[in-house]
XYZ file of C-alpha atoms in Angstrom:
710
model
C -2.209 4.625 54.188
C -2.927 5.597 57.827
C 0.376 6.272 58.237
C 2.536 6.695 55.379
C 5.322 9.826 54.804
C 5.981 10.958 51.412
C 9.612 12.523 50.454
C 9.819 15.833 49.132
C 10.553 15.669 45.415
C 10.091 18.480 42.832
C 7.772 18.928 39.587
C 7.893 16.465 37.388
C 7.815 19.582 34.175
C 9.294 23.206 33.279
C 10.053 25.476 30.762
C 14.122 24.956 31.001
C 15.918 24.993 27.567
C 18.090 21.058 27.149
C 21.272 21.031 26.641
C 21.651 24.381 26.942
C 26.024 24.474 27.775
C 26.855 22.133 24.497
C 24.750 25.024 22.000
C 26.498 27.591 23.033
C 29.557 25.862 22.971
C 28.821 25.010 19.386
C 26.976 28.861 18.046
C 30.800 29.941 19.715
C 32.326 27.699 17.469
C 30.355 27.895 14.326
C 31.375 32.180 14.945
C 34.482 31.436 14.063
C 33.781 29.665 10.952
C 34.887 31.315 7.980
C 31.347 30.524 6.546
C 30.304 32.511 3.857
C 27.258 34.538 2.484
C 27.632 36.404 6.094
C 24.112 36.215 6.098
C 23.320 32.582 6.395
C 26.581 33.189 9.107
C 24.371 34.933 11.471
C 21.348 33.420 10.912
C 23.326 29.617 11.814
C 24.607 32.139 15.342
C 21.125 32.653 16.141
C 18.828 29.841 15.308
C 22.001 26.857 17.253
C 21.647 29.977 20.398
C 17.697 29.186 20.345
C 17.758 25.475 19.941
C 17.724 24.437 23.526
C 14.819 27.402 24.752
C 13.171 25.346 21.200
C 13.218 22.258 22.747
C 12.336 23.052 26.128
C 9.478 24.493 24.899
C 8.217 21.033 23.110
C 5.199 19.666 24.641
C 6.592 15.745 24.982
C 9.453 17.704 26.750
C 7.076 19.679 29.414
C 5.417 16.913 30.040
C 4.727 16.696 33.868
C 6.656 13.567 33.799
C 7.529 12.690 38.330
C 10.022 12.445 39.565
C 11.051 9.641 41.903
C 10.636 9.487 45.830
C 10.580 7.823 48.624
C 8.079 6.617 50.245
C 7.853 4.812 54.872
C 4.900 2.963 54.677
C 3.121 -0.479 56.356
C 4.654 -2.154 52.765
C 8.124 -0.811 54.243
C 10.319 1.935 52.830
C 10.091 2.205 48.733
C 12.072 3.965 46.302
C 9.017 5.253 43.717
C 9.903 5.704 39.989
C 9.091 8.288 37.560
C 6.650 5.045 35.735
C 5.372 5.215 39.667
C 6.867 1.135 40.370
C 8.995 0.674 42.849
C 12.485 1.770 42.054
C 14.497 0.116 45.319
C 11.786 -2.224 47.943
C 13.612 -2.563 51.463
C 9.681 -4.451 52.761
C 8.570 -3.933 56.594
C 8.664 -7.818 57.249
C 11.923 -7.767 56.729
C 13.790 -4.306 58.285
C 14.124 -5.297 62.269
C 15.048 -0.797 62.597
C 15.956 2.109 61.026
C 18.842 4.464 62.079
C 20.022 8.272 61.215
C 23.306 8.631 61.390
C 24.029 12.242 62.902
C 27.829 12.736 61.663
C 26.797 12.429 58.223
C 22.838 11.983 58.278
C 22.188 8.349 56.479
C 19.468 6.738 57.099
C 20.371 2.911 57.639
C 18.238 -0.073 57.361
C 18.929 -3.469 59.485
C 17.692 -6.569 58.847
C 18.313 -9.580 58.956
C 21.782 -10.276 56.885
C 23.677 -7.197 58.412
C 23.353 -3.320 57.492
C 22.847 -1.317 54.697
C 22.840 2.482 54.635
C 20.567 3.796 51.811
C 21.392 7.245 51.187
C 21.647 10.737 52.697
C 18.261 11.942 54.447
C 18.310 15.330 52.862
C 19.131 13.665 48.865
C 15.861 11.622 50.360
C 13.717 14.731 50.342
C 13.109 13.348 54.154
C 13.482 15.291 57.773
C 14.624 13.568 61.083
C 11.727 14.057 62.799
C 9.257 13.457 60.422
C 10.735 9.845 60.056
C 11.246 8.970 64.027
C 7.359 9.495 63.774
C 6.484 7.883 61.035
C 8.705 4.503 61.257
C 7.681 4.278 65.656
C 3.886 4.755 64.909
C 3.991 1.482 62.023
C 6.405 -0.165 65.020
C 9.601 0.119 63.737
C 12.724 0.694 66.111
C 14.415 3.916 64.886
C 17.880 4.933 66.670
C 19.698 7.732 66.396
C 23.555 6.735 66.607
C 26.370 9.583 66.677
C 28.667 8.745 63.675
C 28.812 7.903 60.561
C 27.443 4.949 58.021
C 30.450 4.050 57.222
C 31.920 2.949 60.980
C 28.065 1.071 61.154
C 29.219 -0.915 58.327
C 32.408 -1.936 59.474
C 32.997 -5.344 60.329
C 34.921 -4.760 62.905
C 31.938 -2.974 65.005
C 29.798 -6.354 65.265
C 30.632 -6.573 68.955
C 30.239 -3.430 69.691
C 26.994 -2.632 67.417
C 25.324 -5.538 66.864
C 21.759 -5.853 65.594
C 20.043 -7.860 68.556
C 21.985 -5.048 70.800
C 20.238 -2.090 69.553
C 17.227 -1.924 72.136
C 20.054 -2.202 75.324
C 22.185 0.798 76.349
C 25.760 1.183 73.912
C 28.480 -0.627 76.888
C 30.291 2.062 78.025
C 33.629 2.380 75.092
C 31.833 1.509 71.856
C 33.565 2.732 69.788
C 29.798 4.803 67.922
C 27.928 5.859 71.170
C 24.535 6.710 70.763
C 23.591 10.964 70.182
C 21.849 10.549 73.567
C 20.697 14.061 73.167
C 19.315 13.608 69.731
C 17.899 10.709 70.209
C 15.489 12.902 73.459
C 15.157 16.824 71.710
C 13.433 13.917 68.896
C 11.505 12.048 71.634
C 10.720 15.367 73.291
C 8.816 16.430 70.127
C 7.564 13.892 69.493
C 5.772 14.174 72.608
C 5.080 17.437 71.795
C 3.127 16.471 68.527
C 0.729 13.750 70.222
C -0.225 15.925 73.586
C -1.645 18.682 70.154
C -2.787 15.230 68.810
C -5.137 14.859 72.334
C -6.116 17.822 72.942
C -7.704 19.714 69.827
C -10.516 21.418 71.925
C -8.235 23.461 73.550
C -6.158 25.287 70.950
C -10.220 25.527 68.765
C -11.284 27.637 71.912
C -8.507 29.479 71.302
C -8.973 30.358 68.063
C -12.760 31.245 69.128
C -11.286 33.401 71.958
C -8.434 35.336 69.464
C -11.601 36.106 66.746
C -12.088 34.870 62.781
C -11.279 38.039 61.379
C -7.333 38.671 61.580
C -5.277 38.167 59.276
C -1.424 37.949 59.213
C 0.716 38.516 56.027
C 4.313 37.255 56.474
C 6.195 37.527 53.315
C 10.215 37.667 52.702
C 12.455 41.108 52.013
C 12.183 41.430 47.774
C 15.030 40.417 46.974
C 18.098 43.091 45.687
C 18.222 43.020 42.623
C 14.448 43.490 42.100
C 13.100 40.405 39.339
C 12.296 43.143 36.839
C 15.471 44.466 37.143
C 17.171 40.912 36.645
C 14.354 40.796 33.811
C 15.321 44.168 32.698
C 19.283 43.578 32.308
C 19.108 39.317 30.464
C 17.432 41.433 28.240
C 20.068 43.945 27.647
C 21.990 41.719 27.035
C 20.972 39.634 24.408
C 19.694 42.411 22.688
C 23.424 43.980 23.548
C 24.599 40.293 21.499
C 22.354 40.398 18.667
C 23.021 43.950 17.866
C 27.070 43.439 17.882
C 27.100 40.185 16.045
C 24.605 41.962 13.010
C 26.561 44.796 13.243
C 29.721 42.273 12.749
C 28.060 40.742 10.290
C 27.455 43.902 8.106
C 31.704 45.191 8.562
C 32.361 41.382 7.020
C 33.442 39.009 9.388
C 37.334 38.233 6.663
C 39.359 39.255 9.682
C 40.103 36.565 12.505
C 39.778 39.305 14.850
C 36.437 40.232 14.180
C 35.048 36.565 14.329
C 36.552 35.979 17.721
C 34.907 38.611 18.701
C 31.523 37.427 17.457
C 32.028 34.522 19.414
C 32.455 36.432 22.390
C 29.861 38.404 22.450
C 27.312 35.473 21.633
C 28.728 33.794 24.719
C 27.963 36.980 26.431
C 24.345 37.269 25.177
C 23.498 33.734 25.954
C 25.710 33.603 29.759
C 23.550 36.695 30.608
C 20.391 34.973 29.573
C 21.568 32.412 31.553
C 22.606 33.862 34.096
C 19.012 35.969 34.556
C 17.453 32.535 34.677
C 18.508 30.993 37.209
C 18.931 34.411 39.483
C 15.239 35.025 38.180
C 14.091 31.613 39.673
C 16.769 31.656 43.414
C 15.042 34.915 44.277
C 11.333 33.778 44.337
C 9.973 34.803 47.376
C 7.693 32.973 50.457
C 4.171 34.512 51.447
C 2.272 33.893 54.322
C -1.448 34.647 54.913
C -2.348 33.198 58.839
C -5.906 33.292 59.763
C -7.904 31.101 62.366
C -9.482 29.475 60.202
C -6.552 28.159 57.884
C -3.170 28.427 56.289
C -2.409 29.592 52.943
C 0.719 29.360 51.654
C 2.426 30.055 48.473
C 6.163 30.041 47.015
C 6.255 32.246 43.995
C 3.935 35.384 43.541
C 0.909 34.420 40.893
C 1.146 30.984 41.352
C -2.085 30.690 42.454
C -2.096 27.102 41.239
C 0.695 26.502 43.608
C -0.346 27.833 46.656
C -0.509 25.383 49.975
C -3.820 25.653 51.720
C -4.628 24.482 55.102
C -7.437 24.394 57.288
C -7.168 25.344 60.797
C -9.450 22.285 62.376
C -6.975 19.739 60.693
C -3.258 20.813 61.027
C -2.486 19.423 65.189
C 0.994 21.302 65.378
C 3.573 23.018 63.278
C 6.534 22.160 64.059
C 9.447 24.391 63.029
C 12.679 25.041 62.307
C 15.800 23.538 59.758
C 14.576 21.547 57.274
C 14.248 21.385 53.380
C 13.470 23.155 50.883
C 13.480 22.336 46.749
C 16.467 23.634 44.862
C 15.115 25.815 42.340
C 17.413 25.340 39.777
C 18.017 21.764 39.806
C 14.878 20.774 42.120
C 16.503 18.327 44.390
C 16.181 19.077 47.783
C 19.070 21.548 49.549
C 18.585 22.217 53.649
C 17.048 24.701 54.396
C 17.561 27.009 57.663
C 13.767 27.507 58.353
C 10.661 25.477 57.224
C 7.659 24.538 58.776
C 5.783 21.180 59.288
C 2.456 20.463 59.593
C 1.273 17.450 61.684
C -2.663 16.591 61.564
C -4.480 14.813 63.963
C -3.333 11.225 63.266
C 0.782 11.934 63.432
C 0.761 12.542 59.966
C 2.820 14.528 57.504
C -0.190 17.083 56.077
C 2.476 19.767 54.065
C 6.005 20.772 54.484
C 5.767 25.003 53.796
C 8.321 26.586 53.058
C 9.687 29.551 55.126
C 13.078 30.317 54.016
C 14.004 34.010 54.096
C 11.204 34.196 57.272
C 11.846 35.491 60.671
C 11.558 31.969 62.469
C 10.901 34.498 65.919
C 7.812 36.351 64.590
C 6.545 32.924 62.692
C 6.036 30.869 65.129
C 4.736 34.153 66.939
C 2.343 34.498 64.548
C 1.303 31.081 64.599
C 1.140 30.794 68.280
C -1.053 33.841 68.008
C -3.730 32.760 66.369
C -4.503 29.715 67.678
C -1.408 26.974 65.881
C 0.176 25.060 68.201
C 4.105 25.855 66.867
C 6.780 23.334 68.148
C 10.947 23.923 67.466
C 13.490 21.644 68.453
C 15.202 21.006 71.725
C 18.812 23.201 73.175
C 21.120 22.257 70.528
C 24.305 19.750 71.586
C 27.641 22.270 71.881
C 29.484 22.208 69.146
C 33.248 22.745 71.422
C 36.409 22.072 69.371
C 37.874 18.803 69.063
C 41.828 18.413 71.697
C 43.786 15.541 72.508
C 46.392 15.633 75.098
C 50.337 16.020 73.338
C 53.407 16.083 74.449
C 52.612 14.340 78.112
C 56.086 13.196 79.275
C 56.661 9.316 80.518
C 57.460 10.147 83.829
C 54.337 11.637 84.386
C 52.610 7.732 83.760
C 55.212 6.068 85.445
C 54.595 7.963 88.820
C 51.530 7.164 91.707
C 49.850 9.465 92.842
C 52.088 12.567 90.884
C 51.152 15.662 90.795
C 52.007 18.728 89.147
C 53.831 21.665 91.899
C 55.450 24.293 92.422
C 58.627 25.004 93.314
C 62.018 26.708 93.525
C 61.000 28.908 91.257
C 59.712 26.781 88.439
C 57.511 23.484 87.402
C 57.943 20.618 88.286
C 55.970 16.695 89.028
C 55.839 15.838 92.374
C 55.245 11.903 93.981
C 52.958 11.038 96.399
C 55.112 11.590 99.227
C 55.823 15.482 97.846
C 58.853 14.639 96.784
C 60.164 16.702 93.205
C 60.807 14.313 90.184
C 61.239 16.380 87.268
C 62.020 19.608 87.609
C 61.585 22.351 84.500
C 63.353 24.901 85.711
C 61.732 28.834 85.424
C 64.799 29.851 82.970
C 63.375 27.108 80.709
C 59.650 29.269 80.802
C 59.361 31.509 78.814
C 54.783 31.739 79.679
C 51.939 30.216 81.031
C 48.949 30.322 80.225
C 45.953 28.523 81.658
C 42.533 29.016 79.123
C 39.046 26.763 78.353
C 38.878 23.929 76.381
C 35.651 22.063 76.957
C 34.740 22.998 79.278
C 37.644 21.648 81.274
C 40.806 24.230 82.308
C 43.582 23.374 80.481
C 47.072 24.586 80.357
C 50.045 25.621 78.087
C 53.695 26.059 78.809
C 56.138 28.350 75.852
C 59.356 28.038 75.851
C 61.901 31.365 75.583
C 61.143 31.726 72.249
C 57.876 31.439 72.392
C 57.236 28.136 70.585
C 54.387 25.759 72.976
C 55.905 22.641 74.103
C 53.578 21.293 76.497
C 49.851 21.342 76.737
C 47.971 19.410 79.791
C 44.127 19.693 81.129
C 44.972 20.687 84.733
C 42.890 17.677 85.739
C 45.556 14.979 84.502
C 47.723 17.051 86.172
C 46.241 17.129 89.327
C 46.067 20.856 90.679
C 43.544 23.194 90.579
C 43.469 26.387 88.063
C 43.833 28.708 91.345
C 46.269 27.041 92.558
C 48.327 27.076 89.791
C 47.928 31.023 88.753
C 48.592 31.624 93.095
C 51.253 29.735 93.609
C 53.340 30.901 89.448
C 52.196 34.541 90.025
C 54.301 34.524 94.014
C 57.421 32.416 92.423
C 57.778 35.281 89.461
C 56.437 33.349 86.311
C 54.555 34.488 83.811
C 51.192 33.636 83.876
C 48.586 34.335 81.636
C 45.035 33.986 82.673
C 43.239 35.837 80.078
C 39.928 34.876 81.102
C 40.103 35.240 84.497
C 40.692 38.513 84.174
C 37.908 39.141 81.536
C 34.919 37.758 84.239
C 36.689 40.460 86.975
C 36.704 43.104 85.305
C 33.159 42.289 83.801
C 31.888 41.162 87.570
C 33.851 44.783 88.369
C 31.870 46.765 85.885
C 28.248 45.214 86.280
C 28.431 45.933 90.203
C 29.884 49.807 89.584
C 27.641 50.079 86.710
C 24.444 50.513 88.480
C 26.405 53.025 90.885
C 27.563 55.634 88.292
C 25.220 58.633 87.255
C 26.153 60.283 84.560
C 25.046 63.781 84.585
C 25.118 63.504 80.379
C 25.159 60.704 77.652
C 27.847 62.704 75.770
C 30.081 63.905 79.077
C 33.038 61.054 79.134
C 33.658 59.343 82.736
C 30.995 59.322 85.235
C 31.785 60.082 88.503
C 29.095 58.306 91.186
C 29.042 59.112 95.070
C 28.114 57.286 98.181
C 27.275 59.460 101.168
C 26.149 57.923 103.703
C 23.299 56.298 104.124
C 22.447 57.945 107.750
C 22.088 61.057 106.462
C 19.442 60.025 104.182
C 17.775 57.845 106.975
C 17.874 61.084 110.252
C 15.227 63.697 109.935
C 15.176 67.020 111.732
C 17.222 69.980 111.599
C 20.391 68.194 113.027
C 19.971 65.540 110.070
C 19.931 68.607 107.438
C 22.492 69.818 109.096
C 24.393 66.386 109.224
C 23.808 65.732 105.186
C 24.969 69.677 104.775
C 27.797 69.113 106.285
C 28.544 65.605 104.059
C 27.324 67.443 100.710
C 30.734 68.510 100.882
C 32.680 65.598 101.395
C 31.492 62.669 98.823
C 33.202 60.204 97.994
C 33.081 60.339 94.329
C 35.566 58.320 92.151
C 35.215 57.796 88.281
C 33.982 54.564 86.616
C 36.811 53.920 83.052
C 35.452 53.825 80.028
C 35.676 49.721 78.731
C 38.745 49.706 76.857
C 38.185 49.913 72.845
C 38.881 47.035 70.483
C 40.783 48.773 67.700
C 43.503 49.893 70.026
C 43.685 48.015 72.627
C 46.644 46.008 73.318
C 46.551 42.760 71.503
C 47.533 40.495 68.576
C 46.921 41.640 65.116
C 46.348 39.936 62.906
C 47.477 39.533 58.711
C 45.643 37.356 55.925
C 48.108 34.636 54.973
C 50.772 34.968 52.763
C 49.186 32.508 50.197
C 46.102 34.231 50.300
C 47.466 37.399 49.268
C 50.024 36.404 46.043
C 46.163 34.722 45.053
C 44.765 37.563 45.236
C 47.655 39.272 43.019
C 47.623 36.887 40.902
C 44.385 36.775 40.167
C 43.739 40.501 40.156
C 46.712 40.743 37.275
C 45.537 37.599 34.823
C 41.824 39.855 35.409
C 43.398 43.017 34.637
C 45.236 41.059 31.763
C 41.839 39.799 30.653
C 40.308 43.040 30.107
C 42.618 44.389 28.237
C 42.655 41.080 25.406
C 38.975 41.649 24.687
C 39.223 45.082 24.883
C 41.951 44.830 21.745
C 39.366 41.957 20.408
C 36.789 43.815 20.295
C 38.316 47.509 19.835
C 41.070 46.148 17.886
C 39.530 47.032 14.267
C 38.805 50.539 15.350
C 42.064 50.888 16.632
C 44.252 49.601 13.417
C 44.389 45.919 14.405
C 43.999 42.548 17.757
C 48.311 43.277 16.931
C 48.598 47.259 16.843
C 45.963 47.561 20.018
C 46.913 44.430 22.200
C 50.700 45.574 21.923
C 50.208 48.211 23.944
C 47.293 47.190 26.456
C 48.497 44.392 27.260
C 51.528 46.146 29.135
C 49.002 48.904 30.483
C 46.527 45.616 31.538
C 49.756 44.542 33.253
C 50.224 47.697 34.562
C 47.168 48.325 36.038
C 47.146 45.317 37.695
C 50.472 45.513 39.287
C 49.396 49.405 41.043
C 45.881 48.495 41.677
C 46.826 46.045 44.288
C 49.788 47.153 45.128
C 46.788 50.366 46.479
C 44.955 47.985 48.306
C 47.890 45.609 49.583
C 48.933 49.085 51.816
C 46.387 49.573 53.402
C 44.807 46.328 53.455
C 42.158 45.616 56.880
C 44.277 43.442 59.317
C 41.820 42.015 62.201
C 42.855 42.562 66.097
C 42.632 40.532 69.374
C 42.405 41.387 72.480
C 40.480 41.446 75.603
C 38.311 43.775 74.779
C 36.697 42.696 71.730
C 36.929 42.640 67.889
C 38.198 44.828 65.070
C 39.527 45.402 61.976
C 41.472 48.221 61.193
C 43.477 49.108 58.763
C 46.844 49.660 57.578
C 46.534 52.833 58.114
C 44.658 52.882 60.795
C 41.119 53.271 60.066
C 38.618 51.321 61.572
C 36.394 49.166 59.358
C 34.871 47.878 62.636
C 34.536 46.818 65.860
C 32.633 44.814 67.832
C 32.765 44.761 71.576
C 33.906 42.189 74.051
C 30.525 40.895 75.154
C 28.823 41.517 71.706
C 30.945 38.770 71.384
C 29.431 35.645 71.471
C 31.676 33.107 68.682
C 34.900 33.435 66.586
C 35.120 30.745 63.821
C 33.978 29.247 60.552
C 30.745 29.605 59.150
C 29.678 26.132 57.737
C 26.028 26.999 56.192
C 24.770 25.674 53.762
C 23.724 27.334 49.454
C 27.364 28.977 50.995
C 31.305 28.062 50.621
C 32.876 29.028 54.246
C 33.491 31.756 55.526
C 35.130 33.388 58.699
C 32.083 35.046 60.795
C 31.764 36.086 64.458
C 28.698 35.144 65.725
C 26.873 37.374 68.589
C 26.434 35.523 71.985
C 22.483 34.138 70.331
C 23.956 32.995 67.273
C 23.496 35.480 64.974
C 25.854 36.412 62.678
C 27.263 39.847 63.398
C 30.286 40.702 60.691
C 32.210 38.758 58.422
C 35.911 39.040 57.628
C 36.769 39.163 54.324
C 40.158 38.115 54.591
C 40.923 34.817 55.487
C 42.848 34.955 58.609
C 46.172 32.376 59.699
C 42.779 30.397 61.615
C 45.955 28.871 64.029
C 46.940 31.381 64.928
C 43.505 33.776 64.827
C 42.938 29.907 68.238
C 45.812 30.719 69.702
C 44.270 34.294 70.080
C 41.088 34.022 70.621
C 41.672 31.412 73.184
C 44.244 34.169 74.911
C 42.781 36.852 75.180
C 39.305 35.399 76.695
C 36.789 35.236 73.188
C 34.819 31.689 72.483
C 36.003 29.753 69.609
C 33.791 28.653 67.494
C 29.697 28.578 66.926
C 27.989 29.586 71.139
C 25.059 27.636 72.518
C 22.670 30.107 72.285
C 20.174 27.337 74.888
C 22.822 27.450 77.352
C 24.349 30.109 79.590
C 27.653 31.176 79.949
C 29.488 29.728 82.625
C 32.315 31.139 84.524
C 35.898 29.591 84.183
C 36.234 26.411 85.199
C 38.392 26.667 89.070
C 37.488 30.145 89.724
């Protein structure tokens, strides 16, 4: 078909062990049984461990049966099963519209009798841009909605989101407003694709100008450890397990400790081989060969038959950005930080080109240098933390035209006539904090014990940030505006940095001189004499060096008590497990399992307790200050520090294929540092807001403006 989109699906067959886990447990169980003779015992263990690999090598098991995949075409939205028949089908004539929800990435079908959630875009192997373009070419209305599919399927929302109203703007105050930014980005990318499809002559001329002999190769870096080392470690683990089982069989298996050691070695050998295979699959590299005539992409070294070869004349544009990739172990589609979609001149998807592990900047410019039209996603929507109004007194809404004022040494709420109807005396105010939340100025009030008891945006209190800060400081109230102070400090340093002329790079604070400008303009002997006189009285000043993030005053955050206790227990349990395994393996040579365990178990407990105590007494801590971030141990050793100008955001990284972690981003969105220990997130967020550090991932495509109302 002319307009057809096929979802990403893995190959049907591959040599893989069949039911490796159950057979491994069966081999361990056989190792624990007192089977006679011993050669039969060892042979059964080896045979059961080899059965999964033999089953995977059977030609019938390796038959390339295609995996199920999704297809969007003129016939509708279909899921094609392994036998080639339609497993699920949504006919084109019955589809009124398609929608993608940004909250969970689910594709929803709107039809005559309601709406149906088909499934996640990632699970279906479909990219939002490809679905958006293909659906519009087929005449299917396509929408991007802000929310989740469960909200769309709620019958209570029928009035807000009825099917006939999908072509209109969602009314104000609706439960699920349309995500205009995401839909606009897709429309912009579609427009760029259409422009590229209708100007092939310009791109062909660009290729001819750049030449035909230029070739550029882009490869992902070599994995660590390398594939050869992984193969060697897996082979050595298997051989060591086989040798130890044979040795135990020769020495005799009458004792239970010997059979238990054989079971441990069996499990270690099988686990080592499976782990090595899994590591080899995940260590696949991507190789790009870019020329003006073609694109050659290989996902595995030496696998020519799996290479994707595209002629430059067939490619209208290449979309470089986040996409999908096949999981090397399970073969299921997964999210990828970088992928490339090649579209033809009829806006059809020609190929999905893997690009995980490559540098997006280098790939985009290499394609553009060879005459290919490159399209990248537009500006991302800002990701901001969610806050709500808390602690607003009811009198605020009961007094028309009321506003927050500073009166009689404290804070008060005044009505339209200026009379104070609610007053908060000075002795109750322990601190006033001004900060920015979601692009708006907020105020937080603390009592004398340091506990927060009030938080609200200044727009709701009808007072500007500048007025509240200046009035509170004139009244002698403790007010803190870290963002304002940091902004003024940065502006001051940027202004005087051009005037400072250091004599040596290694010198300390550099003196800067400001001679009169008239001396430079005057000529003759009079001007020279005046210049000599001014040289004797040059106005010099020193530019102070920026404070060190490791020593600047700020908040010192430690790991939570729960994580410390959990790590303490895990270290003790690990030492105890090592002690018991050592007693099992070395027990026959040291007088038996019971005698060896009688002294190895207490030794393991003591080593675990003392070892973690030695680590915990010098554990790292996170220092947050207006100068930046630093990780300092309790003895004062600085592990790393980042200045305020290098910090673009602090928060939780929810990246795919890894556990959530606490990281520090640069202003461009690149991960600079990872915090190994988990501090209290609420305390960290408060500290970042107090000292003017942005909380959450940065908006790399947006400039960083000064705090509001400065």
